[in-house]
Short mmCIF file of C-alpha atoms in Angstrom, two decimals:
data_model
loop_
_atom_site.label_atom_id
_atom_site.label_comp_id
_atom_site.label_asym_id
_atom_site.label_seq_id
_atom_site.Cartn_x
_atom_site.Cartn_y
_atom_site.Cartn_z
CA MET A 251 -41.30 -90.53 10.35
CA ASP A 252 -40.00 -87.52 12.18
CA ASP A 253 -41.42 -87.46 15.88
CA HIS A 254 -39.51 -84.48 16.97
CA THR A 255 -42.09 -81.88 18.55
CA HIS A 256 -41.34 -78.13 18.17
CA THR A 257 -42.83 -75.91 20.74
CA SER A 258 -43.43 -72.13 21.35
CA GLY A 259 -44.95 -69.88 23.65
CA ALA A 260 -44.99 -69.89 27.58
CA LEU A 261 -47.46 -72.88 27.42
CA GLY A 262 -45.56 -75.02 25.01
CA ARG A 263 -47.80 -74.89 22.11
CA SER A 264 -46.90 -77.38 19.36
CA VAL A 265 -46.03 -75.81 15.89
CA GLY A 266 -45.83 -78.19 12.84
CA ALA A 267 -45.58 -81.18 15.62
CA THR A 268 -46.25 -84.86 14.26
CA VAL A 269 -49.13 -86.57 16.04
CA ALA A 270 -47.90 -89.19 18.42
CA ALA A 271 -49.77 -91.73 20.33
CA ASP A 272 -51.13 -89.26 22.61
CA GLY A 273 -51.23 -86.39 19.96
CA GLN A 274 -54.90 -86.21 19.99
CA ALA A 275 -54.88 -85.30 23.90
CA ARG A 276 -52.20 -82.68 23.04
CA GLU A 277 -54.18 -81.12 20.36
CA PHE A 278 -57.02 -81.05 22.58
CA ALA A 279 -55.08 -79.19 25.29
CA ASP A 280 -53.23 -76.98 22.46
CA ALA A 281 -56.83 -75.92 21.30
CA LEU A 282 -58.31 -75.38 24.83
CA MET A 283 -55.70 -73.48 25.76
CA GLY A 284 -55.81 -71.34 22.80
CA PHE A 285 -59.46 -70.89 23.29
CA LEU A 286 -58.95 -69.69 27.08
CA SER A 287 -56.22 -67.13 25.70
CA ALA A 288 -58.56 -65.76 23.04
CA SER A 289 -61.50 -65.49 25.65
CA ARG A 290 -58.98 -63.51 28.09
CA ARG A 291 -58.00 -61.08 24.98
CA THR A 292 -62.00 -60.95 24.55
CA ARG A 293 -62.47 -59.47 27.78
CA GLY A 294 -60.29 -56.45 26.85
CA ARG A 295 -61.55 -56.02 23.19
CA LEU A 296 -65.40 -55.63 24.64
CA GLN A 297 -64.57 -52.59 27.01
CA PRO A 298 -65.00 -50.03 24.02
CA LEU A 299 -68.50 -51.48 23.71
CA PHE A 300 -69.36 -49.79 27.32
CA ASP A 301 -68.90 -46.34 28.42
CA ASP A 302 -70.52 -46.67 31.72
CA ILE A 303 -69.02 -49.71 33.40
CA THR A 304 -65.68 -51.76 33.12
CA VAL A 305 -65.98 -55.33 31.87
CA PRO A 306 -64.42 -56.54 35.34
CA GLN A 307 -67.34 -54.99 37.08
CA LEU A 308 -69.71 -56.58 34.45
CA VAL A 309 -68.22 -59.78 35.23
CA LEU A 310 -68.54 -59.15 39.07
CA LEU A 311 -72.25 -58.22 38.71
CA ASP A 312 -72.79 -61.26 36.75
CA ALA A 313 -71.08 -63.36 39.55
CA ILE A 314 -73.08 -61.54 42.12
CA GLU A 315 -76.34 -62.18 40.08
CA GLU A 316 -75.19 -65.83 39.94
CA CYS A 317 -74.31 -66.47 43.35
CA GLY A 318 -74.23 -63.13 45.67
CA ALA A 319 -76.63 -64.96 48.04
CA ASP A 320 -74.15 -67.35 48.99
CA GLY A 321 -71.69 -64.34 50.51
CA VAL A 322 -68.58 -62.65 49.36
CA GLY A 323 -66.51 -65.65 49.62
CA ALA A 324 -68.86 -67.78 46.76
CA VAL A 325 -68.50 -64.71 44.44
CA ALA A 326 -64.72 -64.65 44.98
CA GLU A 327 -64.44 -68.36 43.98
CA LEU A 328 -66.73 -68.12 41.20
CA THR A 329 -64.53 -65.27 39.69
CA GLY A 330 -61.08 -66.56 40.77
CA LEU A 331 -60.79 -63.36 42.63
CA SER A 332 -59.74 -62.85 46.43
CA GLN A 333 -62.27 -61.93 49.07
CA PRO A 334 -60.69 -58.55 49.64
CA THR A 335 -60.62 -57.76 45.93
CA VAL A 336 -64.43 -58.81 45.68
CA THR A 337 -65.06 -56.82 48.90
CA ARG A 338 -63.52 -53.71 47.76
CA SER A 339 -64.92 -54.08 43.97
CA ALA A 340 -68.14 -54.64 45.54
CA GLY A 341 -67.98 -51.64 47.80
CA ALA A 342 -67.59 -49.67 44.47
CA LEU A 343 -70.60 -51.26 42.87
CA VAL A 344 -72.87 -50.31 46.02
CA ARG A 345 -71.30 -46.71 45.83
CA ASP A 346 -72.65 -46.66 42.28
CA GLY A 347 -76.11 -48.24 43.29
CA LEU A 348 -75.78 -51.33 41.60
CA VAL A 349 -75.42 -53.50 44.16
CA GLN A 350 -76.65 -53.78 47.77
CA TYR A 351 -75.33 -55.92 50.74
CA GLY A 352 -77.90 -57.86 52.68
CA GLN A 353 -77.74 -60.11 55.89
CA VAL A 354 -77.92 -63.87 56.48
CA ASP A 355 -80.84 -64.43 59.08
CA GLY A 356 -79.08 -65.16 62.37
CA ASP A 357 -75.50 -64.42 61.31
CA GLY A 358 -74.60 -61.01 61.52
CA ARG A 359 -71.00 -61.83 60.46
CA ARG A 360 -71.68 -62.86 56.94
CA ARG A 361 -72.80 -60.58 54.53
CA VAL A 362 -74.28 -61.43 51.11
CA LEU A 363 -74.72 -59.52 47.82
CA GLU A 364 -77.46 -58.92 45.71
CA LEU A 365 -77.91 -56.43 42.39
CA THR A 366 -80.34 -53.45 42.98
CA GLU A 367 -82.89 -52.91 40.21
CA ARG A 368 -80.57 -50.67 38.72
CA GLY A 369 -77.96 -53.22 38.69
CA THR A 370 -80.16 -55.87 37.05
CA GLU A 371 -81.13 -53.38 34.29
CA LEU A 372 -77.72 -52.56 33.42
CA LEU A 373 -76.47 -56.21 33.64
CA THR A 374 -79.44 -57.34 31.40
CA ALA A 375 -78.73 -54.39 28.97
CA LYS A 376 -74.80 -55.27 28.59
CA ARG A 377 -75.63 -58.91 28.18
CA ALA A 378 -77.81 -57.90 25.01
CA VAL A 379 -74.95 -55.66 23.90
CA VAL A 380 -72.59 -58.66 24.29
CA ALA A 381 -74.72 -60.80 22.68
CA GLY A 382 -75.53 -58.85 19.50
CA HIS A 383 -71.69 -58.51 19.36
CA LEU A 384 -71.17 -62.13 19.34
CA ALA A 385 -74.18 -62.82 16.83
CA GLY A 386 -71.58 -62.65 14.03
CA ALA A 387 -69.69 -65.85 15.22
CA TRP A 388 -72.97 -67.67 15.76
CA ASP A 389 -74.04 -66.56 12.07
CA ASN A 390 -70.77 -68.11 10.88
CA LEU A 391 -71.49 -71.58 12.23
CA SER A 392 -73.04 -73.97 9.86
CA PRO A 393 -76.34 -75.40 11.36
CA ALA A 394 -74.98 -78.61 12.26
CA GLU A 395 -72.08 -76.50 14.30
CA GLN A 396 -74.92 -74.55 15.64
CA ALA A 397 -76.71 -77.69 17.03
CA LEU A 398 -73.36 -78.90 19.02
CA VAL A 399 -71.83 -75.69 20.03
CA VAL A 400 -73.80 -74.74 23.09
CA PRO A 401 -73.95 -78.21 24.91
CA LEU A 402 -70.23 -78.60 23.91
CA LEU A 403 -69.30 -75.24 25.60
CA ARG A 404 -71.05 -75.63 28.73
CA HIS A 405 -69.66 -79.24 28.84
CA LEU A 406 -66.02 -77.80 28.17
CA THR A 407 -66.75 -75.19 31.00
CA GLU A 408 -67.57 -77.77 33.56
CA LEU A 409 -64.67 -79.73 32.48
CA VAL A 410 -62.04 -77.06 32.73
CA ASP A 411 -63.66 -75.97 36.26
CA LYS A 412 -63.18 -79.07 37.51
CA LEU A 413 -59.58 -79.42 36.47
CA PHE A 414 -58.31 -75.82 37.36
#
């Protein structure tokens, strides 16, 4: 049996490799990296669905809704962006009437971010567009796969967040 592994791509994805003792862990890593790469490509492919906001702005709105009350630093951490980038991007969203700044009681230095009513409405509408677009993937899952996929994706998200 040939245990030689051929790799290709920047991450050394195995091609026609024989599974060794740690082969399942390697297959998992390859599959997960492939999924993460596909997820990044999907962001760009979603852009044609929106004519009034960019996908990065939509991601930022989502993060602001989730943790904007904890400040710019929390949004930066959640999105993986630098604080200056979040501050600059949030400024554009403020200018567009989608986000507003607030202050923490007693701490004039720390500003929090919150969605305006218009920002909340836009985010809700765009989530519906994305959900509608992804419904085809859901429809292609068997009932058994549908029962597993949401909890599994949430668990994988937690694992990836802890790893990287």
